[in-house]
PDB file of C-alpha atoms in Angstrom:
ATOM      1  CA  UNK A   1      54.349  -0.606  25.278  1.00  0.00           C
ATOM      2  CA  UNK A   2      52.733  -1.833  28.419  1.00  0.00           C
ATOM      3  CA  UNK A   3      51.264   1.783  29.041  1.00  0.00           C
ATOM      4  CA  UNK A   4      50.041   2.567  25.585  1.00  0.00           C
ATOM      5  CA  UNK A   5      48.175  -0.522  25.786  1.00  0.00           C
ATOM      6  CA  UNK A   6      46.642   0.697  29.211  1.00  0.00           C
ATOM      7  CA  UNK A   7      45.801   3.987  27.505  1.00  0.00           C
ATOM      8  CA  UNK A   8      43.759   2.770  24.507  1.00  0.00           C
ATOM      9  CA  UNK A   9      41.646   0.614  26.572  1.00  0.00           C
ATOM     10  CA  UNK A  10      41.046   3.502  28.691  1.00  0.00           C
ATOM     11  CA  UNK A  11      40.656   5.796  25.170  1.00  0.00           C
ATOM     12  CA  UNK A  12      37.436   2.826  24.460  1.00  0.00           C
ATOM     13  CA  UNK A  13      35.826   2.606  27.818  1.00  0.00           C
ATOM     14  CA  UNK A  14      35.608   6.307  27.144  1.00  0.00           C
ATOM     15  CA  UNK A  15      34.361   6.539  24.345  1.00  0.00           C
ATOM     16  CA  UNK A  16      31.807   3.583  25.287  1.00  0.00           C
ATOM     17  CA  UNK A  17      30.464   5.892  27.693  1.00  0.00           C
ATOM     18  CA  UNK A  18      30.058   8.953  25.893  1.00  0.00           C
ATOM     19  CA  UNK A  19      27.913   7.018  23.426  1.00  0.00           C
ATOM     20  CA  UNK A  20      25.785   5.447  25.718  1.00  0.00           C
ATOM     21  CA  UNK A  21      25.335   8.841  27.262  1.00  0.00           C
ATOM     22  CA  UNK A  22      24.200  10.052  24.140  1.00  0.00           C
ATOM     23  CA  UNK A  23      21.873   7.596  23.557  1.00  0.00           C
ATOM     24  CA  UNK A  24      19.511   7.731  26.860  1.00  0.00           C
ATOM     25  CA  UNK A  25      20.005  11.200  27.017  1.00  0.00           C
ATOM     26  CA  UNK A  26      16.600  13.317  26.594  1.00  0.00           C
ATOM     27  CA  UNK A  27      15.718  14.105  22.606  1.00  0.00           C
ATOM     28  CA  UNK A  28      15.928  17.101  21.267  1.00  0.00           C
ATOM     29  CA  UNK A  29      12.704  20.023  22.214  1.00  0.00           C
ATOM     30  CA  UNK A  30      10.672  21.834  18.796  1.00  0.00           C
ATOM     31  CA  UNK A  31       7.861  23.871  18.571  1.00  0.00           C
ATOM     32  CA  UNK A  32       4.676  22.524  17.358  1.00  0.00           C
ATOM     33  CA  UNK A  33       4.333  23.076  14.038  1.00  0.00           C
ATOM     34  CA  UNK A  34       0.432  22.360  12.684  1.00  0.00           C
ATOM     35  CA  UNK A  35       1.793  21.825   8.838  1.00  0.00           C
ATOM     36  CA  UNK A  36       4.118  18.825  10.311  1.00  0.00           C
ATOM     37  CA  UNK A  37       0.853  17.466  12.158  1.00  0.00           C
ATOM     38  CA  UNK A  38      -0.773  14.223  11.138  1.00  0.00           C
ATOM     39  CA  UNK A  39       2.253  13.707   8.507  1.00  0.00           C
ATOM     40  CA  UNK A  40       3.878  10.652   6.988  1.00  0.00           C
ATOM     41  CA  UNK A  41       6.236   9.274   4.248  1.00  0.00           C
ATOM     42  CA  UNK A  42       6.220   6.584   2.745  1.00  0.00           C
ATOM     43  CA  UNK A  43       7.523   4.162   0.124  1.00  0.00           C
ATOM     44  CA  UNK A  44       5.858   1.609  -1.794  1.00  0.00           C
ATOM     45  CA  UNK A  45       4.454   0.039  -5.207  1.00  0.00           C
ATOM     46  CA  UNK A  46       1.231   1.604  -7.208  1.00  0.00           C
ATOM     47  CA  UNK A  47      -1.705  -1.031  -7.187  1.00  0.00           C
ATOM     48  CA  UNK A  48      -4.133  -0.285  -9.991  1.00  0.00           C
ATOM     49  CA  UNK A  49      -3.820   2.290 -12.676  1.00  0.00           C
ATOM     50  CA  UNK A  50      -4.395   5.941 -11.336  1.00  0.00           C
ATOM     51  CA  UNK A  51      -7.188   7.256 -11.679  1.00  0.00           C
ATOM     52  CA  UNK A  52      -8.171  11.096 -12.312  1.00  0.00           C
ATOM     53  CA  UNK A  53     -11.300  12.856 -11.075  1.00  0.00           C
ATOM     54  CA  UNK A  54     -13.472  16.413 -11.680  1.00  0.00           C
ATOM     55  CA  UNK A  55     -14.056  17.361  -7.891  1.00  0.00           C
ATOM     56  CA  UNK A  56     -15.529  21.359  -7.030  1.00  0.00           C
ATOM     57  CA  UNK A  57     -11.770  22.893  -6.748  1.00  0.00           C
ATOM     58  CA  UNK A  58     -10.579  21.139  -9.647  1.00  0.00           C
ATOM     59  CA  UNK A  59      -8.617  17.568 -10.161  1.00  0.00           C
ATOM     60  CA  UNK A  60      -7.652  15.091  -8.202  1.00  0.00           C
ATOM     61  CA  UNK A  61      -5.672  11.820  -9.033  1.00  0.00           C
ATOM     62  CA  UNK A  62      -6.144   9.267  -6.683  1.00  0.00           C
ATOM     63  CA  UNK A  63      -4.501   6.112  -6.605  1.00  0.00           C
ATOM     64  CA  UNK A  64      -3.248   2.749  -3.939  1.00  0.00           C
ATOM     65  CA  UNK A  65      -0.234   2.760  -2.161  1.00  0.00           C
ATOM     66  CA  UNK A  66       1.139  -1.418  -1.651  1.00  0.00           C
ATOM     67  CA  UNK A  67       3.594  -0.478   1.693  1.00  0.00           C
ATOM     68  CA  UNK A  68       5.521  -3.930   1.625  1.00  0.00           C
ATOM     69  CA  UNK A  69       2.788  -5.889   0.841  1.00  0.00           C
ATOM     70  CA  UNK A  70       1.212  -5.556   4.411  1.00  0.00           C
ATOM     71  CA  UNK A  71      -0.256  -1.900   4.459  1.00  0.00           C
ATOM     72  CA  UNK A  72      -2.618  -0.560   1.864  1.00  0.00           C
ATOM     73  CA  UNK A  73      -3.092   3.244   1.776  1.00  0.00           C
ATOM     74  CA  UNK A  74      -5.259   5.546  -0.217  1.00  0.00           C
ATOM     75  CA  UNK A  75      -3.595   8.413  -1.914  1.00  0.00           C
ATOM     76  CA  UNK A  76      -4.749  11.883  -3.742  1.00  0.00           C
ATOM     77  CA  UNK A  77      -2.662  13.825  -5.410  1.00  0.00           C
ATOM     78  CA  UNK A  78      -4.541  17.061  -6.149  1.00  0.00           C
ATOM     79  CA  UNK A  79      -4.472  19.742  -9.041  1.00  0.00           C
ATOM     80  CA  UNK A  80      -0.894  20.203 -10.510  1.00  0.00           C
ATOM     81  CA  UNK A  81       0.396  17.482  -8.313  1.00  0.00           C
ATOM     82  CA  UNK A  82      -2.108  14.805  -9.960  1.00  0.00           C
ATOM     83  CA  UNK A  83      -1.865  15.618 -13.736  1.00  0.00           C
ATOM     84  CA  UNK A  84       2.523  15.145 -12.554  1.00  0.00           C
ATOM     85  CA  UNK A  85       1.386  12.138 -11.175  1.00  0.00           C
ATOM     86  CA  UNK A  86      -0.555  10.912 -13.944  1.00  0.00           C
ATOM     87  CA  UNK A  87       1.890  11.471 -16.097  1.00  0.00           C
ATOM     88  CA  UNK A  88       4.986  10.376 -14.615  1.00  0.00           C
ATOM     89  CA  UNK A  89       3.635   6.781 -13.290  1.00  0.00           C
ATOM     90  CA  UNK A  90       1.837   4.072 -13.926  1.00  0.00           C
ATOM     91  CA  UNK A  91       0.791   0.797 -12.256  1.00  0.00           C
ATOM     92  CA  UNK A  92       3.656  -1.247 -10.623  1.00  0.00           C
ATOM     93  CA  UNK A  93       5.528   2.397 -10.105  1.00  0.00           C
ATOM     94  CA  UNK A  94       7.697   2.537  -7.027  1.00  0.00           C
ATOM     95  CA  UNK A  95       7.320   6.099  -5.299  1.00  0.00           C
ATOM     96  CA  UNK A  96       7.782   7.455  -2.174  1.00  0.00           C
ATOM     97  CA  UNK A  97       4.831  10.134  -1.248  1.00  0.00           C
ATOM     98  CA  UNK A  98       5.031  12.741   1.949  1.00  0.00           C
ATOM     99  CA  UNK A  99       1.764  14.271   3.481  1.00  0.00           C
ATOM    100  CA  UNK A 100      -0.807  14.614   5.496  1.00  0.00           C
ATOM    101  CA  UNK A 101      -2.801  11.039   6.849  1.00  0.00           C
ATOM    102  CA  UNK A 102      -6.369  10.594   7.531  1.00  0.00           C
ATOM    103  CA  UNK A 103      -8.328   7.427   8.638  1.00  0.00           C
ATOM    104  CA  UNK A 104     -11.959   6.513   7.131  1.00  0.00           C
ATOM    105  CA  UNK A 105     -14.610   4.564   8.408  1.00  0.00           C
ATOM    106  CA  UNK A 106     -16.212   2.333   4.515  1.00  0.00           C
ATOM    107  CA  UNK A 107     -18.518  -0.131   5.915  1.00  0.00           C
ATOM    108  CA  UNK A 108     -17.280  -0.344   9.337  1.00  0.00           C
ATOM    109  CA  UNK A 109     -13.029  -0.692   7.966  1.00  0.00           C
ATOM    110  CA  UNK A 110     -10.573   1.832   8.859  1.00  0.00           C
ATOM    111  CA  UNK A 111      -9.712   3.321   5.383  1.00  0.00           C
ATOM    112  CA  UNK A 112      -6.095   5.100   5.525  1.00  0.00           C
ATOM    113  CA  UNK A 113      -5.721   8.350   3.319  1.00  0.00           C
ATOM    114  CA  UNK A 114      -2.945  10.419   2.506  1.00  0.00           C
ATOM    115  CA  UNK A 115      -3.006  13.584   1.085  1.00  0.00           C
ATOM    116  CA  UNK A 116       0.515  14.274  -0.829  1.00  0.00           C
ATOM    117  CA  UNK A 117       2.203  17.157  -0.085  1.00  0.00           C
ATOM    118  CA  UNK A 118       5.040  15.546  -2.127  1.00  0.00           C
ATOM    119  CA  UNK A 119       6.517  12.921  -3.900  1.00  0.00           C
ATOM    120  CA  UNK A 120       9.811  10.977  -5.397  1.00  0.00           C
ATOM    121  CA  UNK A 121      10.027   7.726  -7.544  1.00  0.00           C
ATOM    122  CA  UNK A 122      12.070   5.203  -6.308  1.00  0.00           C
ATOM    123  CA  UNK A 123      15.227   3.689  -8.585  1.00  0.00           C
ATOM    124  CA  UNK A 124      17.644   0.874  -7.982  1.00  0.00           C
ATOM    125  CA  UNK A 125      16.695  -2.308  -5.642  1.00  0.00           C
ATOM    126  CA  UNK A 126      13.306  -3.758  -4.913  1.00  0.00           C
ATOM    127  CA  UNK A 127      12.207  -6.366  -2.954  1.00  0.00           C
ATOM    128  CA  UNK A 128      12.363  -9.596  -5.371  1.00  0.00           C
ATOM    129  CA  UNK A 129       8.938 -10.993  -6.079  1.00  0.00           C
ATOM    130  CA  UNK A 130       8.354 -14.166  -4.204  1.00  0.00           C
ATOM    131  CA  UNK A 131       5.361 -16.515  -3.849  1.00  0.00           C
ATOM    132  CA  UNK A 132       3.699 -14.172  -1.937  1.00  0.00           C
ATOM    133  CA  UNK A 133       4.538 -11.438  -3.944  1.00  0.00           C
ATOM    134  CA  UNK A 134       3.165 -13.345  -7.440  1.00  0.00           C
ATOM    135  CA  UNK A 135       0.184 -13.728  -5.990  1.00  0.00           C
ATOM    136  CA  UNK A 136      -0.442  -9.957  -4.978  1.00  0.00           C
ATOM    137  CA  UNK A 137      -0.113  -9.100  -8.767  1.00  0.00           C
ATOM    138  CA  UNK A 138      -3.141 -11.372  -9.585  1.00  0.00           C
ATOM    139  CA  UNK A 139      -4.630  -9.669  -7.811  1.00  0.00           C
ATOM    140  CA  UNK A 140      -3.301  -6.283  -9.066  1.00  0.00           C
ATOM    141  CA  UNK A 141      -4.067  -7.173 -12.232  1.00  0.00           C
ATOM    142  CA  UNK A 142      -7.648  -7.743 -11.144  1.00  0.00           C
ATOM    143  CA  UNK A 143      -8.263  -4.565  -9.319  1.00  0.00           C
ATOM    144  CA  UNK A 144      -6.901  -3.457 -12.904  1.00  0.00           C
ATOM    145  CA  UNK A 145      -9.494  -4.830 -14.780  1.00  0.00           C
ATOM    146  CA  UNK A 146     -12.364  -6.145 -12.944  1.00  0.00           C
ATOM    147  CA  UNK A 147     -13.874  -6.223 -15.956  1.00  0.00           C
ATOM    148  CA  UNK A 148     -11.908  -8.889 -17.328  1.00  0.00           C
ATOM    149  CA  UNK A 149     -13.284 -11.459 -14.543  1.00  0.00           C
ATOM    150  CA  UNK A 150     -16.486 -13.739 -13.947  1.00  0.00           C
ATOM    151  CA  UNK A 151     -17.785 -12.474 -11.000  1.00  0.00           C
ATOM    152  CA  UNK A 152     -18.982 -15.642  -9.158  1.00  0.00           C
ATOM    153  CA  UNK A 153     -19.645 -14.865  -6.194  1.00  0.00           C
ATOM    154  CA  UNK A 154     -23.780 -14.868  -6.939  1.00  0.00           C
ATOM    155  CA  UNK A 155     -24.207 -18.344  -7.987  1.00  0.00           C
ATOM    156  CA  UNK A 156     -21.560 -20.292  -5.875  1.00  0.00           C
ATOM    157  CA  UNK A 157     -22.486 -24.027  -5.358  1.00  0.00           C
ATOM    158  CA  UNK A 158     -19.395 -24.735  -3.363  1.00  0.00           C
ATOM    159  CA  UNK A 159     -16.121 -23.204  -1.470  1.00  0.00           C
ATOM    160  CA  UNK A 160     -14.213 -24.757  -3.505  1.00  0.00           C
ATOM    161  CA  UNK A 161     -15.260 -22.835  -6.856  1.00  0.00           C
ATOM    162  CA  UNK A 162     -13.166 -19.398  -7.004  1.00  0.00           C
ATOM    163  CA  UNK A 163     -15.234 -16.051  -6.235  1.00  0.00           C
ATOM    164  CA  UNK A 164     -13.249 -14.273  -9.843  1.00  0.00           C
ATOM    165  CA  UNK A 165     -12.072 -16.399 -13.133  1.00  0.00           C
ATOM    166  CA  UNK A 166     -10.241 -14.470 -15.635  1.00  0.00           C
ATOM    167  CA  UNK A 167     -12.295 -14.500 -18.928  1.00  0.00           C
ATOM    168  CA  UNK A 168      -9.181 -15.276 -20.509  1.00  0.00           C
ATOM    169  CA  UNK A 169      -6.528 -16.754 -18.677  1.00  0.00           C
ATOM    170  CA  UNK A 170      -8.679 -18.656 -16.500  1.00  0.00           C
ATOM    171  CA  UNK A 171      -6.657 -17.311 -13.199  1.00  0.00           C
ATOM    172  CA  UNK A 172      -8.242 -18.155 -10.328  1.00  0.00           C
ATOM    173  CA  UNK A 173      -8.730 -16.174  -7.272  1.00  0.00           C
ATOM    174  CA  UNK A 174     -10.920 -16.801  -3.592  1.00  0.00           C
ATOM    175  CA  UNK A 175     -11.627 -14.057  -0.451  1.00  0.00           C
ATOM    176  CA  UNK A 176     -10.688 -16.240   2.063  1.00  0.00           C
ATOM    177  CA  UNK A 177      -6.843 -17.690   0.557  1.00  0.00           C
ATOM    178  CA  UNK A 178      -4.763 -16.909   3.504  1.00  0.00           C
ATOM    179  CA  UNK A 179      -2.544 -15.906   1.036  1.00  0.00           C
ATOM    180  CA  UNK A 180      -4.679 -12.567   0.468  1.00  0.00           C
ATOM    181  CA  UNK A 181      -2.418  -9.386   1.250  1.00  0.00           C
ATOM    182  CA  UNK A 182      -5.114  -7.420   4.192  1.00  0.00           C
ATOM    183  CA  UNK A 183      -5.890  -5.149   0.910  1.00  0.00           C
ATOM    184  CA  UNK A 184      -7.928  -6.588  -0.816  1.00  0.00           C
ATOM    185  CA  UNK A 185     -11.156  -6.673   1.310  1.00  0.00           C
ATOM    186  CA  UNK A 186     -11.415  -3.431   1.224  1.00  0.00           C
ATOM    187  CA  UNK A 187     -10.073  -3.131  -2.282  1.00  0.00           C
ATOM    188  CA  UNK A 188     -13.396  -5.196  -3.121  1.00  0.00           C
ATOM    189  CA  UNK A 189     -16.068  -2.965  -1.292  1.00  0.00           C
ATOM    190  CA  UNK A 190     -14.639  -0.426  -2.582  1.00  0.00           C
ATOM    191  CA  UNK A 191     -15.634  -1.356  -5.900  1.00  0.00           C
ATOM    192  CA  UNK A 192     -18.449  -2.173  -4.990  1.00  0.00           C
ATOM    193  CA  UNK A 193     -19.269   0.864  -3.685  1.00  0.00           C
ATOM    194  CA  UNK A 194     -18.503   2.285  -6.977  1.00  0.00           C
ATOM    195  CA  UNK A 195     -20.745  -0.528  -8.572  1.00  0.00           C
ATOM    196  CA  UNK A 196     -18.273  -1.733 -10.420  1.00  0.00           C
ATOM    197  CA  UNK A 197     -19.116  -5.012  -8.306  1.00  0.00           C
ATOM    198  CA  UNK A 198     -21.997  -6.508  -7.208  1.00  0.00           C
ATOM    199  CA  UNK A 199     -21.918  -7.611  -3.956  1.00  0.00           C
ATOM    200  CA  UNK A 200     -23.441 -10.677  -3.387  1.00  0.00           C
ATOM    201  CA  UNK A 201     -26.776 -11.255  -1.714  1.00  0.00           C
ATOM    202  CA  UNK A 202     -25.257 -14.281   0.837  1.00  0.00           C
ATOM    203  CA  UNK A 203     -21.461 -16.223   1.313  1.00  0.00           C
ATOM    204  CA  UNK A 204     -20.269 -19.942   0.953  1.00  0.00           C
ATOM    205  CA  UNK A 205     -18.879 -21.318   3.675  1.00  0.00           C
TER     206      UNK A 205
END
């Protein structure tokens, strides 16, 4: 019995050593594939309503993907893939996208974009709604329908007055709120660049 115990202990030690060797061994080598350069696969929630734009090469469906309530990615779906996206995806849905990644500068702020090659709908358990999620939802509602909000930035007399207030529900939003996700400012600038919001001449401190 003692010999068997020693043998079992030796086998465990051998397997442990084998696993350690695998972890520290040199990774496999593959050839360079241009189609995989600067590509990524991400899972996140669609914020705002998807929109379709006509371009010379066809149609592009655009949306914003929020990943882990921290990072905001602008995603483009071209032609047939865009039509599929518009037909089956709505604001608040969770999707997984794969595609090529690029970074553009808009008003000195970096904007991450993904040209989607493939996407899937995500079902099952997704992160629950926390206080931070609830605050993010308020901003998502704003970006989905900015015309439903008063833009008070042009005549603010003090910082206590909200930057945006819903015309019906009176929900208030401040751009300097510490709970704001980092993607809020880029989204506001995008609406200003499209003429959907008028950029204020000054900011109340």
